[in-house]
């Protein structure tokens, strides 16, 4: 009874849509005709806008009523008001875990293209495709309309642009407001000491090929990928706790349980965090991947596929089949890839089984297709932006902001930004394990680092190199709560005070000077700091260091700058071949929990003192023993991972940052203002985009709710 | 003649071997490997990296083996006709290259047609009206064309085209045809976009060709047979096309042999700027990311084409001039 009513509706709408479409095709034709016929075109213009208005009026009630099968018939724009500019509106989007939480949903609708497939019997009806409790998204601005293609860019060398993030639907997710909320997991619970996490999966979610998603898929990821030593020789660090690997058990078809050796209260956050174990559990369709896994498939079959694709070993074959760009691999994401890169344009189409709906019961996403257009040259991409040929582009570069602002109206676009962890530019690192005795002693003396830091005139650097968009600061975490990167703490030793610098340098015994007025080392030998500046990130690092060299010269410290290409810099740096070195850096914050950042916690790959980090990692077998404060960072990290109370966790984080700001292991120059550094270009035809995102990757803001307002 | 060709083909084998060693060394010369480049790229994109994952990938790709082991592994595969897999794109190199070869050829052929269609008449004009105002104008344009790097020309044309028409001439299709299946309208759309890369890539070649054509024709025009023909009353146009022009075309035609490699890779920088789906951007990307198999394969293919092109030219020359056959 219920479904019959729906199908009648659908038939009616499809017909209406076709009619409306042909009318909308006629409208421009009519306008052109009338323009040609009439001597003066201005008289006809109001007639054209009269035609458009009813469509907009129709749309408005559709947005309010929950029965929005009429939404399909919208031919004009849903929204007529101009979109809000960057940061002008608080985030409005909300994520409801179940339809009940959203106040109940009467019926579900789907996109016209899917409705047609249902009508012809190629696809089950939308109610059968959705899980028992689909996630309900309260759209940012209004219930949108279906259709259109989102035009984005992908650079010449990457297989996926932002889609690389968008194709992942993790177990938990950062909500648009920055809180961890359920996603593929409908809920979770801890045991008392936070060593055992029970995750309840959302029942009835289906892969994009229609197969059900169950705990078997999560277990396959764990047992056959993570625990397979050939596929994963060294398991991800974050799946271990207290030096022991976690255990995963399947309780029933929709329940899995992680067990850790020590409390790990932060784990649900990691499941949804960039850099955390967020992709594997929900991107490993067992029914598909077992064909390529020797524990399940016949060896002869695998070998056949290997020789066909010229693979050397089964792991490579499996890796390729398990890649998110594989067009055959089922996914849980809103859009499914249909092209194998590199192509001129990479096309993603809607997943008919996507398991999120809007508050009116429309299955998301609204947008039919994503087109990632391959533009190798940054200038060409900029030109396309100015011409209004792209809908959503991140990271066009701070240098281009004036050009973009100038063309904002002609290109019909607006800006949005992401409140991302700030990029610290030109942070200066010292080789704490250098074999030069005198330097070893100096670099390990925090007073020496303090003196060098206050010798730098950061305000002048900002004026000369950046022309705004950055703040003078040591490396800092996210601004605002809960880490407060704007706090005075991160201004420690950033004042320009050459007198203080001179005094400290005198106090630590660098009083002898050479003929040129440069200070001699502690034992009277020449002291020359060799700064290796990367040219890769940021590219202005050598210029920054030339200025720094000048400021240090003013307090009698002799330095020289050698620019090095990115990969060369990296190789030499991690081999401990640099004396002093400079590159960008982060402290984390926001969707990237600071505990995931190796700089903050002296973890493996610590940019500032790799040798100290490796000593801690190997219990003293390799590297060099770090000072007590560094060891303390690791102890604090361990406490933070296990601490369930957020306030306590933030207090511990505060202590971590205080240790850093006392030691200044790396001298920071400036951090960028996310309003500029993460400036994003959004075409005005694209709506429901939040005016600012908590994350530079924009996934938390749910691109599935975006729609083309035309 | 046959033994000459055989000897030349046999000589190609050691040459190719030397080329393979040199290209491997050059590609491997920068410090670090594919994984370092990969990590560096991730860091720039502000992505977090799990060092455990990087270590396991390096092990899987065999990047931990010493370089001579990797060289012979690579060479062994090539000898068996297997170009290997691109680390960057996770696809067989052969598939990547064949998918893009038609586009490279289309653009190169279009630019050659443009270059020859323009250069030959202009060369003819310049030679017959030497030191006229027209000659000076074409010479000036020709030198500017020779001296301007074609990526710069591409950027300039892009910008002025945008200012004039409001369209961005990046890529080979307009928006509505970008993902459409092949149709007549799509071919027309392609032709509408193909002229720009053809002009950009062809300009430098045009300038060179004009000079060659002009110089050759000037030489011929002073020959006694031209004077005889004139004195016999042959019309100027008929005389020009029938005799000196044909002889002047010879050197122009013999350069075609060398242009084989440029057919595949001649539009390198312009392709990057114009966002064309050719081999060139793939090659540049592979060099930057130290994707050994892809970069090495492209270098090997280019070298082979150079050798084949030279062989072709030599055969033509030997056929024309028997004295050359004994020389090598």
PDB file of C-alpha atoms in Angstrom, chain A residues 613-708:
ATOM      1  CA  UNK A 613      63.124   9.978  18.941  1.00  0.00           C
ATOM      2  CA  UNK A 614      64.750   6.801  17.765  1.00  0.00           C
ATOM      3  CA  UNK A 615      66.455   6.344  21.170  1.00  0.00           C
ATOM      4  CA  UNK A 616      63.020   6.478  22.782  1.00  0.00           C
ATOM      5  CA  UNK A 617      61.535   4.125  20.181  1.00  0.00           C
ATOM      6  CA  UNK A 618      64.220   1.494  20.558  1.00  0.00           C
ATOM      7  CA  UNK A 619      64.643   1.724  24.343  1.00  0.00           C
ATOM      8  CA  UNK A 620      68.110   3.154  23.922  1.00  0.00           C
ATOM      9  CA  UNK A 621      69.444   0.751  21.300  1.00  0.00           C
ATOM     10  CA  UNK A 622      69.723   3.369  18.587  1.00  0.00           C
ATOM     11  CA  UNK A 623      70.064   7.117  18.470  1.00  0.00           C
ATOM     12  CA  UNK A 624      71.130   9.325  21.336  1.00  0.00           C
ATOM     13  CA  UNK A 625      69.683   9.717  24.792  1.00  0.00           C
ATOM     14  CA  UNK A 626      67.448  12.804  24.990  1.00  0.00           C
ATOM     15  CA  UNK A 627      67.170  15.183  27.948  1.00  0.00           C
ATOM     16  CA  UNK A 628      64.595  14.524  30.679  1.00  0.00           C
ATOM     17  CA  UNK A 629      62.083  17.008  29.237  1.00  0.00           C
ATOM     18  CA  UNK A 630      61.866  15.029  26.002  1.00  0.00           C
ATOM     19  CA  UNK A 631      61.276  11.818  27.914  1.00  0.00           C
ATOM     20  CA  UNK A 632      58.584  13.629  29.854  1.00  0.00           C
ATOM     21  CA  UNK A 633      56.750  14.384  26.568  1.00  0.00           C
ATOM     22  CA  UNK A 634      56.395  10.677  25.911  1.00  0.00           C
ATOM     23  CA  UNK A 635      55.129  10.039  29.425  1.00  0.00           C
ATOM     24  CA  UNK A 636      52.520  12.766  29.001  1.00  0.00           C
ATOM     25  CA  UNK A 637      51.452  11.373  25.648  1.00  0.00           C
ATOM     26  CA  UNK A 638      50.900   8.001  27.218  1.00  0.00           C
ATOM     27  CA  UNK A 639      48.690   9.580  29.873  1.00  0.00           C
ATOM     28  CA  UNK A 640      46.720  11.571  27.296  1.00  0.00           C
ATOM     29  CA  UNK A 641      45.955   8.512  25.161  1.00  0.00           C
ATOM     30  CA  UNK A 642      44.421   6.761  28.152  1.00  0.00           C
ATOM     31  CA  UNK A 643      42.691   9.746  29.779  1.00  0.00           C
ATOM     32  CA  UNK A 644      38.895   9.643  29.306  1.00  0.00           C
ATOM     33  CA  UNK A 645      38.196  13.103  30.737  1.00  0.00           C
ATOM     34  CA  UNK A 646      38.571  15.799  28.134  1.00  0.00           C
ATOM     35  CA  UNK A 647      39.437  18.606  30.558  1.00  0.00           C
ATOM     36  CA  UNK A 648      42.189  16.572  32.144  1.00  0.00           C
ATOM     37  CA  UNK A 649      43.446  15.675  28.688  1.00  0.00           C
ATOM     38  CA  UNK A 650      43.566  19.326  27.684  1.00  0.00           C
ATOM     39  CA  UNK A 651      45.379  20.225  30.907  1.00  0.00           C
ATOM     40  CA  UNK A 652      47.985  17.597  30.086  1.00  0.00           C
ATOM     41  CA  UNK A 653      48.276  19.012  26.573  1.00  0.00           C
ATOM     42  CA  UNK A 654      48.868  22.399  28.132  1.00  0.00           C
ATOM     43  CA  UNK A 655      51.767  20.967  30.110  1.00  0.00           C
ATOM     44  CA  UNK A 656      53.222  19.542  26.905  1.00  0.00           C
ATOM     45  CA  UNK A 657      53.111  22.918  25.204  1.00  0.00           C
ATOM     46  CA  UNK A 658      54.652  24.590  28.256  1.00  0.00           C
ATOM     47  CA  UNK A 659      57.600  22.214  28.080  1.00  0.00           C
ATOM     48  CA  UNK A 660      58.021  23.083  24.404  1.00  0.00           C
ATOM     49  CA  UNK A 661      57.833  26.806  24.981  1.00  0.00           C
ATOM     50  CA  UNK A 662      60.421  26.594  27.737  1.00  0.00           C
ATOM     51  CA  UNK A 663      62.850  24.566  25.655  1.00  0.00           C
ATOM     52  CA  UNK A 664      62.244  26.046  22.191  1.00  0.00           C
ATOM     53  CA  UNK A 665      63.804  22.957  20.588  1.00  0.00           C
ATOM     54  CA  UNK A 666      62.870  24.537  17.318  1.00  0.00           C
ATOM     55  CA  UNK A 667      62.715  28.307  16.855  1.00  0.00           C
ATOM     56  CA  UNK A 668      59.487  29.338  15.159  1.00  0.00           C
ATOM     57  CA  UNK A 669      59.153  32.494  13.094  1.00  0.00           C
ATOM     58  CA  UNK A 670      55.544  32.862  11.983  1.00  0.00           C
ATOM     59  CA  UNK A 671      52.337  30.824  11.816  1.00  0.00           C
ATOM     60  CA  UNK A 672      49.767  31.387   9.124  1.00  0.00           C
ATOM     61  CA  UNK A 673      46.260  32.703   9.622  1.00  0.00           C
ATOM     62  CA  UNK A 674      43.953  29.898   8.521  1.00  0.00           C
ATOM     63  CA  UNK A 675      41.594  32.494   7.095  1.00  0.00           C
ATOM     64  CA  UNK A 676      44.238  33.071   4.445  1.00  0.00           C
ATOM     65  CA  UNK A 677      46.351  29.954   4.474  1.00  0.00           C
ATOM     66  CA  UNK A 678      43.334  27.675   4.049  1.00  0.00           C
ATOM     67  CA  UNK A 679      41.351  29.973   1.824  1.00  0.00           C
ATOM     68  CA  UNK A 680      39.006  28.009  -0.396  1.00  0.00           C
ATOM     69  CA  UNK A 681      37.323  29.101  -3.577  1.00  0.00           C
ATOM     70  CA  UNK A 682      33.631  28.205  -3.856  1.00  0.00           C
ATOM     71  CA  UNK A 683      31.571  28.954  -6.944  1.00  0.00           C
ATOM     72  CA  UNK A 684      28.325  30.757  -6.132  1.00  0.00           C
ATOM     73  CA  UNK A 685      26.290  28.060  -7.840  1.00  0.00           C
ATOM     74  CA  UNK A 686      27.430  25.612  -5.163  1.00  0.00           C
ATOM     75  CA  UNK A 687      25.339  25.853  -1.971  1.00  0.00           C
ATOM     76  CA  UNK A 688      25.095  24.240   1.465  1.00  0.00           C
ATOM     77  CA  UNK A 689      28.837  24.730   1.870  1.00  0.00           C
ATOM     78  CA  UNK A 690      29.737  25.865   5.386  1.00  0.00           C
ATOM     79  CA  UNK A 691      31.444  29.249   5.445  1.00  0.00           C
ATOM     80  CA  UNK A 692      34.282  27.852   7.463  1.00  0.00           C
ATOM     81  CA  UNK A 693      35.295  24.264   8.081  1.00  0.00           C
ATOM     82  CA  UNK A 694      36.992  22.786  11.089  1.00  0.00           C
ATOM     83  CA  UNK A 695      39.288  20.880   8.793  1.00  0.00           C
ATOM     84  CA  UNK A 696      41.412  21.579   5.746  1.00  0.00           C
ATOM     85  CA  UNK A 697      40.165  18.397   4.163  1.00  0.00           C
ATOM     86  CA  UNK A 698      36.505  19.540   4.348  1.00  0.00           C
ATOM     87  CA  UNK A 699      35.203  16.007   4.898  1.00  0.00           C
ATOM     88  CA  UNK A 700      33.587  16.800   8.258  1.00  0.00           C
ATOM     89  CA  UNK A 701      31.358  19.315   6.519  1.00  0.00           C
ATOM     90  CA  UNK A 702      29.781  16.515   4.504  1.00  0.00           C
ATOM     91  CA  UNK A 703      30.128  17.329   0.798  1.00  0.00           C
ATOM     92  CA  UNK A 704      27.148  14.986   0.162  1.00  0.00           C
ATOM     93  CA  UNK A 705      24.869  17.855   1.313  1.00  0.00           C
ATOM     94  CA  UNK A 706      26.253  20.292  -1.254  1.00  0.00           C
ATOM     95  CA  UNK A 707      24.086  20.987  -4.275  1.00  0.00           C
ATOM     96  CA  UNK A 708      24.202  22.924  -7.517  1.00  0.00           C
TER      97      UNK A 708
END
